[in-house]
Structures are given as structure tokens and as C-alpha cells.
PDB file of C-alpha atoms in Angstrom:
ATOM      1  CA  UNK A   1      17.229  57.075  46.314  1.00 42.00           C
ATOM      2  CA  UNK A   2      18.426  53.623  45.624  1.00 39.00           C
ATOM      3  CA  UNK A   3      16.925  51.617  43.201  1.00 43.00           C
ATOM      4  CA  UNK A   4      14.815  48.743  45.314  1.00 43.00           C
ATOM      5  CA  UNK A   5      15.298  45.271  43.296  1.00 40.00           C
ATOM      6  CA  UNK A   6      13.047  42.555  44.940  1.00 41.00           C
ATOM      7  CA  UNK A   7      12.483  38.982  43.468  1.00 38.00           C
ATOM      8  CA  UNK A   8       9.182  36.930  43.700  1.00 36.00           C
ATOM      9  CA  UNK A   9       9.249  33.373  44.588  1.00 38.00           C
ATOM     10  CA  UNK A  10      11.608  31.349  43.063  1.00 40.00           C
ATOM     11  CA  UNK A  11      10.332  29.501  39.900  1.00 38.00           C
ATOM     12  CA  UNK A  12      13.325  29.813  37.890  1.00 43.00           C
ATOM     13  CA  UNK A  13      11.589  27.774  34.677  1.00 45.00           C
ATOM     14  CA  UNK A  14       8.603  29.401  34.481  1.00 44.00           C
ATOM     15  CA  UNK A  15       7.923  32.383  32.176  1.00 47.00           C
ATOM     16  CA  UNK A  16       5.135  34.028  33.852  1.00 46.00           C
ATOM     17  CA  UNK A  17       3.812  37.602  31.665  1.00 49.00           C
ATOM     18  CA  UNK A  18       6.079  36.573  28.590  1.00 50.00           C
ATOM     19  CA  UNK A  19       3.345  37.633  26.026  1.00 56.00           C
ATOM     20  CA  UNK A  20       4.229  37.687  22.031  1.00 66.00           C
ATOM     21  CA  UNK A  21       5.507  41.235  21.028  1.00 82.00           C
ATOM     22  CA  UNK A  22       6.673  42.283  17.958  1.00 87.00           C
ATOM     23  CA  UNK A  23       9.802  41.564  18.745  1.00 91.00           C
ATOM     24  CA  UNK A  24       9.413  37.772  20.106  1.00 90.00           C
ATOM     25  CA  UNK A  25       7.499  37.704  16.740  1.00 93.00           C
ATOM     26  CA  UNK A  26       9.989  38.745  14.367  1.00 94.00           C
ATOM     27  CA  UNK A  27      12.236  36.984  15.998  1.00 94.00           C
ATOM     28  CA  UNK A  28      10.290  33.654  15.433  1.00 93.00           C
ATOM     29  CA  UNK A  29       9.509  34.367  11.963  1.00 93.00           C
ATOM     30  CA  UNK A  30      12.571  32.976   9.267  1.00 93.00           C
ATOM     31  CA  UNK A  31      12.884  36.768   8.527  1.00 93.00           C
ATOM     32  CA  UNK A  32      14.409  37.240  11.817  1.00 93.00           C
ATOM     33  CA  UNK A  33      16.047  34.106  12.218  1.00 95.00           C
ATOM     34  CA  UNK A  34      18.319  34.782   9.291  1.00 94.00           C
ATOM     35  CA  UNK A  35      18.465  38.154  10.520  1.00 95.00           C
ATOM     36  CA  UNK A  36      19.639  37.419  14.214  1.00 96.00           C
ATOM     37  CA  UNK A  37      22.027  34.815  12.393  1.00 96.00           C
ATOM     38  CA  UNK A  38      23.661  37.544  10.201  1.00 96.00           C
ATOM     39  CA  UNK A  39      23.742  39.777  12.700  1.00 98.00           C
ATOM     40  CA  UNK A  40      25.559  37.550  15.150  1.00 98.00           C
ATOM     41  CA  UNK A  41      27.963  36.701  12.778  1.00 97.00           C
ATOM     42  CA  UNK A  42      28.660  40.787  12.469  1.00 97.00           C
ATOM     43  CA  UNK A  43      28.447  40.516  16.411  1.00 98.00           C
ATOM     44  CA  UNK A  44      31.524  37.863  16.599  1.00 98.00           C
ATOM     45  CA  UNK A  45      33.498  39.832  14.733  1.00 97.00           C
ATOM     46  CA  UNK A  46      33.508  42.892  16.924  1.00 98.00           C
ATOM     47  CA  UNK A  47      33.370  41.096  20.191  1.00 98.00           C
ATOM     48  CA  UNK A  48      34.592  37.511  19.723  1.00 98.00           C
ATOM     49  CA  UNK A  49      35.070  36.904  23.016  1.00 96.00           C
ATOM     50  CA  UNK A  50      33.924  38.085  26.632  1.00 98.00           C
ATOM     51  CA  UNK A  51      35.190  35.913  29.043  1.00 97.00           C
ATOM     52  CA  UNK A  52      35.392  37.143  32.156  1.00 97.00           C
ATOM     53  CA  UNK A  53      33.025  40.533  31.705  1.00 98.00           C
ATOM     54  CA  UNK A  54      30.062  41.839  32.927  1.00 98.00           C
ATOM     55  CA  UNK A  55      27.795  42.073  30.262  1.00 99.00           C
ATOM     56  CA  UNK A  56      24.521  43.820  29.573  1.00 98.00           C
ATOM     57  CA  UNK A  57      21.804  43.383  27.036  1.00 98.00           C
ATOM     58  CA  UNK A  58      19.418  46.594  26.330  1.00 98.00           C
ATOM     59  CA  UNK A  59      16.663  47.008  24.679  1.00 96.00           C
ATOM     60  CA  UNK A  60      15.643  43.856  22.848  1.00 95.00           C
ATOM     61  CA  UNK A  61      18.979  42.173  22.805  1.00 96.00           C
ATOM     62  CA  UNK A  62      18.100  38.344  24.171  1.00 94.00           C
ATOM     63  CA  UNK A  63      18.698  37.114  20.470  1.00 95.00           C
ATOM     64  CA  UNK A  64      22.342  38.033  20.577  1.00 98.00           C
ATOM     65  CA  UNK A  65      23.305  37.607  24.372  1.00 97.00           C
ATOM     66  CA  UNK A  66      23.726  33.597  23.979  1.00 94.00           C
ATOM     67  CA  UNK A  67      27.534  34.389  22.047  1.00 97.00           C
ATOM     68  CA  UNK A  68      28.623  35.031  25.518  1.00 97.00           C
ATOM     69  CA  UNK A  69      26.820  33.211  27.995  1.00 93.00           C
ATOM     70  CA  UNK A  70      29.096  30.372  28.212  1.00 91.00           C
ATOM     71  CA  UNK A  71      32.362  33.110  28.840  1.00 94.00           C
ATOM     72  CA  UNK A  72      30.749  35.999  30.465  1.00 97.00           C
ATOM     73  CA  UNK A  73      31.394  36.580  34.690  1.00 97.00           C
ATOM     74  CA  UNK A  74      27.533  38.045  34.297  1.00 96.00           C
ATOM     75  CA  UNK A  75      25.294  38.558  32.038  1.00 97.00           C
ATOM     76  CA  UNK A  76      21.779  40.258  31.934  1.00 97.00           C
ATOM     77  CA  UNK A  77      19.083  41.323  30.123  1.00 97.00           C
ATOM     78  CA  UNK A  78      17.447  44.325  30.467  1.00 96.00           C
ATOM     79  CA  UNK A  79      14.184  45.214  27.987  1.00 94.00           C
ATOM     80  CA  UNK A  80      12.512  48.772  27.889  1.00 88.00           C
ATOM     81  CA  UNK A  81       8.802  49.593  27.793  1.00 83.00           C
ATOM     82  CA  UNK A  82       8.740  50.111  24.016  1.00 80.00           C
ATOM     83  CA  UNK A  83      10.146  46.928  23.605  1.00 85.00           C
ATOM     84  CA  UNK A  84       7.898  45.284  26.732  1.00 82.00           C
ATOM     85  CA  UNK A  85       8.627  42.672  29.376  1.00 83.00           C
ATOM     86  CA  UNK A  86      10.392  39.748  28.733  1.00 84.00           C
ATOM     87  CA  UNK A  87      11.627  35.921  30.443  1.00 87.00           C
ATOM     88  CA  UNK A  88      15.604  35.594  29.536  1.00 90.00           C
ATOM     89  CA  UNK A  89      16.684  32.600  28.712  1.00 90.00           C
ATOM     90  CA  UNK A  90      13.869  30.533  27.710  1.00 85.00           C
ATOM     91  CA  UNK A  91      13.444  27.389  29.911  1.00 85.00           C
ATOM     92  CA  UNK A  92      16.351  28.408  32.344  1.00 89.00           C
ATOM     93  CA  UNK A  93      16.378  30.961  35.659  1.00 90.00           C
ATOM     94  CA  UNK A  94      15.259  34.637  34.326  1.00 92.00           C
ATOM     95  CA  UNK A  95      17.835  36.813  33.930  1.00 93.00           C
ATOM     96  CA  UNK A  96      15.778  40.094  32.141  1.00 94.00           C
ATOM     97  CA  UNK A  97      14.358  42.695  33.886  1.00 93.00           C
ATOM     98  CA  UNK A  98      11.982  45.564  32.659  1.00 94.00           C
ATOM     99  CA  UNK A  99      13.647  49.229  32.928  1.00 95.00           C
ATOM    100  CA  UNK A 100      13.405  52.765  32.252  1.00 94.00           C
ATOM    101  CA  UNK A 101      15.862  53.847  29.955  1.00 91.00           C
ATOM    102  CA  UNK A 102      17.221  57.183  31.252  1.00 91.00           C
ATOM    103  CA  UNK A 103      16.655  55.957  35.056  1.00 94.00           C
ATOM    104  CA  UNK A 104      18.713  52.079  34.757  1.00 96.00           C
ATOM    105  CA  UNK A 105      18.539  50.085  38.128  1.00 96.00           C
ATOM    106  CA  UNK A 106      22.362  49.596  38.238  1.00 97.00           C
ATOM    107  CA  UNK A 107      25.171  51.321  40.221  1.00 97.00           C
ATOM    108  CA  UNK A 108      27.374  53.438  38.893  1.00 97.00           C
ATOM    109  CA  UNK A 109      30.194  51.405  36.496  1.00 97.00           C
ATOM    110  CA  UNK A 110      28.741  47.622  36.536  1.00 98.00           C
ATOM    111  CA  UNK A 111      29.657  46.311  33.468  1.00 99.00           C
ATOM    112  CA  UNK A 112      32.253  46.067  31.097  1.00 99.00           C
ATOM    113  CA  UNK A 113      30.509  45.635  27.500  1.00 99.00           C
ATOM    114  CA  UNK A 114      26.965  47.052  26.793  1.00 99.00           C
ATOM    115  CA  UNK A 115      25.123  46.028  24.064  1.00 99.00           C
ATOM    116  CA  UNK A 116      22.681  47.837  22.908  1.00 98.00           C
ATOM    117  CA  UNK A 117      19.764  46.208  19.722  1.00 98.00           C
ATOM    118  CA  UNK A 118      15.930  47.297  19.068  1.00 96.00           C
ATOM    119  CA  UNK A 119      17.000  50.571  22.321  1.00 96.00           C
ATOM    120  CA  UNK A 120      18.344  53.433  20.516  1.00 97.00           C
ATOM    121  CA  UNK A 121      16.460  54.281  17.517  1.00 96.00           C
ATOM    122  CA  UNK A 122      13.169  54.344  19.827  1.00 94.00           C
ATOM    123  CA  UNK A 123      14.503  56.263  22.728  1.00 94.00           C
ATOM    124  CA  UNK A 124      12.721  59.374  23.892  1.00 93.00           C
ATOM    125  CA  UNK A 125      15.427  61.439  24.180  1.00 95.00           C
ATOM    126  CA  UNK A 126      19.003  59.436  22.666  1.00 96.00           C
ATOM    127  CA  UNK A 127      21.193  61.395  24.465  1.00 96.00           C
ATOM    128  CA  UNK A 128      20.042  61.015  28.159  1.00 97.00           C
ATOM    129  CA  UNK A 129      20.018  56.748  26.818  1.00 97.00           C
ATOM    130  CA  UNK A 130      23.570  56.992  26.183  1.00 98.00           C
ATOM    131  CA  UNK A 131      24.687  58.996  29.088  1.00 97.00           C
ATOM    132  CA  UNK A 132      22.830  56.467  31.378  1.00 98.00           C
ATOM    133  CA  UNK A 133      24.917  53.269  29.503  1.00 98.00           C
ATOM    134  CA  UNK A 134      28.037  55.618  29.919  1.00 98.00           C
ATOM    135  CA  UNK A 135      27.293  55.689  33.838  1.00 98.00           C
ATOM    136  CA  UNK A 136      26.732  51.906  34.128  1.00 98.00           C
ATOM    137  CA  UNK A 137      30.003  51.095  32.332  1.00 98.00           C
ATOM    138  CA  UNK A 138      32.911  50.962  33.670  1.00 98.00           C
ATOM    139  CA  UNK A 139      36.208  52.534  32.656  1.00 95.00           C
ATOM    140  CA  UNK A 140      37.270  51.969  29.048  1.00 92.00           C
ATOM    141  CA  UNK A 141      34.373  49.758  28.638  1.00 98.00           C
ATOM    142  CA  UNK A 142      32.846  48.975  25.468  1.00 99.00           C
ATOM    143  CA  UNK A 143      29.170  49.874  23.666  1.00 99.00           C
ATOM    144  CA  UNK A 144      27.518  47.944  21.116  1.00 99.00           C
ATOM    145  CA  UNK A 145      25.071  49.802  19.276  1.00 99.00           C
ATOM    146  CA  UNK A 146      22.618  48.050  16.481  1.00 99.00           C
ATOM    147  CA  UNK A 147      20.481  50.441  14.566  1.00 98.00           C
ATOM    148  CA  UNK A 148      18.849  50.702  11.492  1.00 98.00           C
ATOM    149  CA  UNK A 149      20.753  52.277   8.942  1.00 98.00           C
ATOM    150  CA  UNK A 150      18.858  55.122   7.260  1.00 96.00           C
ATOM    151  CA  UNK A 151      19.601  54.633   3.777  1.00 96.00           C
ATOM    152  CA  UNK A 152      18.958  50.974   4.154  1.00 95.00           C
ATOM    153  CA  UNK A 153      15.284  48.959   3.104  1.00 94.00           C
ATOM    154  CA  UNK A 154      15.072  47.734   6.243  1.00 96.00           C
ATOM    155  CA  UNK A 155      14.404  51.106   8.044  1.00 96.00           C
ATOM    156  CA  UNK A 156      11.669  51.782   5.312  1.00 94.00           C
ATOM    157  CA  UNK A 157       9.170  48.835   6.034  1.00 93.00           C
ATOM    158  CA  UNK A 158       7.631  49.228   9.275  1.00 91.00           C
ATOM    159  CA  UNK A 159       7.322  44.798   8.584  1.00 91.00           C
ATOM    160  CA  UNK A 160      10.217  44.362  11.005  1.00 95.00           C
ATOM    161  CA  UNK A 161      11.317  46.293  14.427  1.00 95.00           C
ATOM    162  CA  UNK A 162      14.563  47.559  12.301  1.00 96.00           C
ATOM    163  CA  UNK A 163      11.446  49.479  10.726  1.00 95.00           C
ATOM    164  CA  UNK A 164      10.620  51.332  13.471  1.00 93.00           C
ATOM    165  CA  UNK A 165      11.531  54.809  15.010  1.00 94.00           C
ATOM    166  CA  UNK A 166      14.524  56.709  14.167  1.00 96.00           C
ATOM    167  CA  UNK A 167      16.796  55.278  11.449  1.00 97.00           C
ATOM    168  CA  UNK A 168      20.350  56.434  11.278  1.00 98.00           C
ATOM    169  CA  UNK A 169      23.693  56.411   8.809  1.00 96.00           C
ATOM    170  CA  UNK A 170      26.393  55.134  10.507  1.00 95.00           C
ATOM    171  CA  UNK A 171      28.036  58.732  10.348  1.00 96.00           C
ATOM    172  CA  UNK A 172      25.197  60.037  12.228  1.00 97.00           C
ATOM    173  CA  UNK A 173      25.258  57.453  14.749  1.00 98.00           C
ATOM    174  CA  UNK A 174      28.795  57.915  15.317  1.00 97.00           C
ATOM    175  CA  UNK A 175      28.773  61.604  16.114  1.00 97.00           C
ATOM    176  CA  UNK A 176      26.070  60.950  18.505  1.00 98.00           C
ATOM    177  CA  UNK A 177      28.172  58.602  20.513  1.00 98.00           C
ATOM    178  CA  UNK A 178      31.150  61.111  20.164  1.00 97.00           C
ATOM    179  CA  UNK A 179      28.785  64.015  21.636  1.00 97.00           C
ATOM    180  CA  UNK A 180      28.258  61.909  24.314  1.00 97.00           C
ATOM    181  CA  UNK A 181      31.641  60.962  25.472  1.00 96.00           C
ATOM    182  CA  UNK A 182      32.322  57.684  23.473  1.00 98.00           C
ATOM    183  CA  UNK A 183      35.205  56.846  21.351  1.00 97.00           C
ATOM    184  CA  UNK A 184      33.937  55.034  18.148  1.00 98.00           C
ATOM    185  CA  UNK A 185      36.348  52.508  17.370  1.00 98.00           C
ATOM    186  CA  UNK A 186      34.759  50.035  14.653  1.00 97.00           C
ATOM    187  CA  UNK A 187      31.843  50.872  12.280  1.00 97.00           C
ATOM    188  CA  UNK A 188      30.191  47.274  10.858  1.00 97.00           C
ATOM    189  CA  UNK A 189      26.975  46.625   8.647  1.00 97.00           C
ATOM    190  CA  UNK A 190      24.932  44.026   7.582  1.00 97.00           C
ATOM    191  CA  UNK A 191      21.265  42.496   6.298  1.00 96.00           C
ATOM    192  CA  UNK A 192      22.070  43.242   2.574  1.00 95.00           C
ATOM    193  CA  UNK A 193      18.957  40.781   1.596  1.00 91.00           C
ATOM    194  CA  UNK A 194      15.473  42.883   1.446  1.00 90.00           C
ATOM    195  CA  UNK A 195      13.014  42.236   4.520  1.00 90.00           C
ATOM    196  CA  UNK A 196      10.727  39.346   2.666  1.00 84.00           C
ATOM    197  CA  UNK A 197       9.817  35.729   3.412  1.00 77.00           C
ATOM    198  CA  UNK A 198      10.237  34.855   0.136  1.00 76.00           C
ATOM    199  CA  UNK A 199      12.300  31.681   0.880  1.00 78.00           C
ATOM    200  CA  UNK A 200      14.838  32.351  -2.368  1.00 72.00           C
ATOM    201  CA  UNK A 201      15.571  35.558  -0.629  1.00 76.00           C
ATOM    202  CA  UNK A 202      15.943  33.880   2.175  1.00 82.00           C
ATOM    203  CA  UNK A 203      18.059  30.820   1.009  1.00 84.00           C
ATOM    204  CA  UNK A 204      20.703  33.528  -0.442  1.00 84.00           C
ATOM    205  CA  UNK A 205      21.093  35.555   2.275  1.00 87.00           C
ATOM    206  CA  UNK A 206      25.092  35.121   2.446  1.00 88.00           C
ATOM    207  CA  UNK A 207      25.176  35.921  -0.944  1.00 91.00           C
ATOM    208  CA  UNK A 208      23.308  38.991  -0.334  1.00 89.00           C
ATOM    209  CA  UNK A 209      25.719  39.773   2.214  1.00 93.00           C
ATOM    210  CA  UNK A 210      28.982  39.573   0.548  1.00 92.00           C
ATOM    211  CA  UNK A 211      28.020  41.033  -2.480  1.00 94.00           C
ATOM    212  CA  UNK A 212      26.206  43.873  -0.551  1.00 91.00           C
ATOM    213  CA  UNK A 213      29.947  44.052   1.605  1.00 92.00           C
ATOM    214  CA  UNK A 214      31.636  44.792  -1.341  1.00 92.00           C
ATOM    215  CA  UNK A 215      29.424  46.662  -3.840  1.00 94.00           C
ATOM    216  CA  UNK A 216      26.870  48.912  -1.917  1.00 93.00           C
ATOM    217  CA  UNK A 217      27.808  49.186   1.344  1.00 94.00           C
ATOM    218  CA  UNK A 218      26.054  52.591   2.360  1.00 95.00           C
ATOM    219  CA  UNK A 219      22.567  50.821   1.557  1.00 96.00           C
ATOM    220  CA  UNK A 220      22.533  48.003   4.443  1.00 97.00           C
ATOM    221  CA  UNK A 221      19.891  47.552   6.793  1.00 96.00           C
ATOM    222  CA  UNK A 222      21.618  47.628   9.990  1.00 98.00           C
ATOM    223  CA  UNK A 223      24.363  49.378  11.214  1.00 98.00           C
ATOM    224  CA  UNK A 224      26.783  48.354  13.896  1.00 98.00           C
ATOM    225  CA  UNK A 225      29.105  50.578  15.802  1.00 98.00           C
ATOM    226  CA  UNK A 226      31.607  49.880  18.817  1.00 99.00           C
ATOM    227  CA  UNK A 227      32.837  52.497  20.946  1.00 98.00           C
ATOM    228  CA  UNK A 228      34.466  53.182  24.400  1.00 98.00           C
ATOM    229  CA  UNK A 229      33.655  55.066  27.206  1.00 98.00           C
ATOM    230  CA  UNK A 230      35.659  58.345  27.176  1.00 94.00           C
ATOM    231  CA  UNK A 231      36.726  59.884  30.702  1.00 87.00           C
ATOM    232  CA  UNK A 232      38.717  62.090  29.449  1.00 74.00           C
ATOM    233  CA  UNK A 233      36.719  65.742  30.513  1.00 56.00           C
ATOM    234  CA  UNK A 234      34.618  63.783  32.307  1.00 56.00           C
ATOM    235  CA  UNK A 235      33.761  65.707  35.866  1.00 49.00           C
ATOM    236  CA  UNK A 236      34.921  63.509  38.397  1.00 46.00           C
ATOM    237  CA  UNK A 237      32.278  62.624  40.282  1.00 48.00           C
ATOM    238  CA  UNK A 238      31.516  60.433  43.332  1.00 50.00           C
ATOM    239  CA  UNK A 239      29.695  57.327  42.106  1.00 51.00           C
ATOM    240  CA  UNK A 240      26.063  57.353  43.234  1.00 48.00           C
ATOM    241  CA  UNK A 241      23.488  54.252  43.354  1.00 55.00           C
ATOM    242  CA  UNK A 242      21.253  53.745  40.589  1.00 52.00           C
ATOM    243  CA  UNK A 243      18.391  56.108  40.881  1.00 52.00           C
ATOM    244  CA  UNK A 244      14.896  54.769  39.681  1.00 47.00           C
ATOM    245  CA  UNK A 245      11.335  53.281  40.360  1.00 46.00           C
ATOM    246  CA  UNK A 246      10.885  49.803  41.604  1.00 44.00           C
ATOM    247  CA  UNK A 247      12.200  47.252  39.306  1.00 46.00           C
ATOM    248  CA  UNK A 248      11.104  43.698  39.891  1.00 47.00           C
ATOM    249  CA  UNK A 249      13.909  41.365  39.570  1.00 51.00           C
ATOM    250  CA  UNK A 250      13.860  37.796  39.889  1.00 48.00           C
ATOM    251  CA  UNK A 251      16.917  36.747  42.375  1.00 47.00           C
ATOM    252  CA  UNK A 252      18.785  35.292  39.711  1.00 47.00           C
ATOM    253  CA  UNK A 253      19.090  38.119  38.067  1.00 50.00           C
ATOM    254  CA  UNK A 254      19.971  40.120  40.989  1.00 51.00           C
ATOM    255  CA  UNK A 255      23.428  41.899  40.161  1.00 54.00           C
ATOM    256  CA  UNK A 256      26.185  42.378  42.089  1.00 57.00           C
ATOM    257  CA  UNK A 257      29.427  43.363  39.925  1.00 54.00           C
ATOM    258  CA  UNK A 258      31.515  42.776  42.141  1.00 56.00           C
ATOM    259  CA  UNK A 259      30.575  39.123  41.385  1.00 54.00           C
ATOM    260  CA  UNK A 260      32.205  36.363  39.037  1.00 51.00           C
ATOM    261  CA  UNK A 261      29.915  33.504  37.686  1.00 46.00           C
ATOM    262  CA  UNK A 262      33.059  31.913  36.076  1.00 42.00           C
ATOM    263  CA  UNK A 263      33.583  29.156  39.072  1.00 42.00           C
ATOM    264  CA  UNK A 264      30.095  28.627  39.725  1.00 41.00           C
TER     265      UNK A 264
END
């Protein structure tokens, strides 16, 4: 059955339902400013530029898309129920939609990068996750995965999202990606500076990332790993629509990847 996208009328500046979660919190607090900051930079350095691509936020990822708004063909945002609704870009035409994350709304091989923050480390089952983003990406496209890394403070106060669910080393995370059918190519980590608002903390939070780079790095917070989409042993299949429940889309997000945005 193919996944039914509709759109209500067109407001494209309001941000109707966009309660505070603990996301939209964190995210507001200076913790999580200096963390989305540090983590971008991390970001940048893996994917420094996406011009051209179809891109895809899951999970909680609207703090990061903006690197590659102004380069990206199409990009969207697409939250899960643990992480709740939410309007993407503030201010602007909503480009976020609410999904299920083994059932995505998209046809087979849409997008080119995937990026994947706050989606893994909750999923239900982590497996049937990844084998829906390796469906929706297209051939020798590229995953993003943020997680909290398990030796890390971060994944040991439940004061911050990185706090929450299932932690893991970046060797664990890795193997999971090559079970299911990814290529890990670069392994990244960051937030070296504990999860407080004390503002010194907060003030020194470069320094807390070099030295962390260079003297402990098994003990960050986050881990970031890149990998591509293996088809090698895949089973060729015929690609098949998106199979889900209703998803309510507003038409600007409304995908079509055979689309570029670059003109517009």
C-alpha cells in the first residue's frame, strides 16, 4: 500500500502543535547550544558539503540540518514518536514530518545522505531502523549516525537526550551498521566537556574538546560514524513504494526525488 501524504492548508509560517519536548528544550538551554555547536563542527568535517543531494534528517536532527540548507537539491526533516512532532525551520514553510521508524513514508532510494541524531539509541528494534534508512538511500549513499557513546558522561545523566536509551562505543555501533549492510568509512567523537550549566564549563568547551581529542578519546559523549550503503549481496529487488500509515505532510514538504531545489 502506498504511503498517502496529504497537506493541510497552506500556512507555511505558522507552527501549529510545536509543543516544548525535551529535545526543543535541551536544545534551548546553553548546554545544548554548545553542544549542537560542537557537534556541527564534528558534522562539517565529515560532510562539508552537500550541494546538490537529497538529504534527510531523522530522529531529532533539525539542529544540524541548517549546514546544508543553502546547498542541498532537498532537504527534510523527519522526527519519530519518541522524539514527538515537530515545525522545521522555525518561521519558514514546514519541512518535518512525524514518522514511524521501521515503516518511513518514502520510496524506495530517495536520498543521497541520511543523517541520523537523538533516532538510533531509542529505536525499538535498531536493526529494522537501519534497514529502513538503507531502503530510502540510494546507491552508495551515505549515513550519519550520532549516538551516545557508552563510556562517555553524557550517556550516564539522563539531564540531556544523549542520556537516554541505548548508549553505544563506537566499535559497537560500527558492527551494527556492518550487520546491516553499511560500509563504515569514518569514526568521529566529540562533547569532551561534562553535561553542566556551569558557565566555566561552558566557556571552555573547545578546550575540553581538544584536550579530550588528544588525551582520552574513548571517554567522549557522542559518537559519530559515516558509512555507505553496501549492495554488494544485496537481493535485487524491484523497488516498492513506501509502505506505512497516513503521514500528514505539509505540501512543502512533499518529496519528490526526482526533484532539484537548486534553481528555484
Amino acid at each position: 500500500m502506498r504511503a498517502e501524504v496529504h497537506a493541510p492548508p497552506e500556512s507555511p509560517r505558522r507552527e501549529p502543535n510545536n509543543r516544548d519536548t525535551p529535545h526543543r528544550e535541551f536544545y534551548a538551554s546553553p548546554t545544548g547550544r554548545v553542544a549542537a555547536r560542537l557537534l556541527r563542527a564534528r558534522m562539517l568535517e565529515i560532510w562539508p558539503d552537500l550541494t546538490g543531494r537529497q538529504v534527510l534528517g531523522l530522529g531529532h536532527a533539525g539542529p544540524y540540518l541548517r549546514l546544508w540548507r543553502d546547498g542541498a537539491a532537498r532537504i527534510l526533516s523527519a522526527t519519530t514518536a519518541e522524539v514527538g512532532a515537530q515545525y522545521w525551520p522555525r518561521g519558514e514553510a514546514n519541512l518535518s514530518t512525524l514518522v514511524e521508524e521501521t515503516e518511513l513514508p518514502f520510496p524506495d532510494f530517495s536520498f543521497d545522505n541520511v543523517l541520523l541524531v537523538h533516532g538510533l539509541e531509542g529505536a525499538e528494534n535498531a536493526r529494522r531502523l537501519l534497514r529502513e534508512v538503507w531502503r530510502v538511500l540510494k546507491e552508495d549513499g551515505r549515513l550519519l549516525v550520532v549516538v551516545p557513546n557508552r563510556r562517555g558522561v553524557w550517556a550516564h545523566l539522563d539531564t540531556t537526550p544523549f542520556g537516554q536509551g541505548r548508549p553505544y562505543s563506537p566499535g559497537q555501533l560500527s558492527r551494527l551498521l556492518e550487520r546491516s549492510m553499511f560500509t563504515v568509512e569514518r569514526r568521529k567523537v566529540a562533547l569532551f566537556v561534562p553535561p553542566f550549566r556551569t558557565r566555566l564549563l561552558l566557556r571552555g568547551a573547545g578546550i575540553w574538546e581538544r584536550a579530550g581529542r588528544t588525551l582520552a578519546p574513548r571517554f567522549a559523549g557522542v559518537a559519530l560514524v559515516e558509512a555507505r550503503k553496501e549492495m554488494f549481496g544485496a537481493i535485487p529487488v524491484k523497488p516498492l513504494p513506501a509502505k506505512g500509515r497516513r503521514v500528514l505532510m505539509p505540501a512543502a514538504a512533499r518529496f519528490d526525488p526526482g526533484e532539484d531545489r537548486t534553481a528555484a
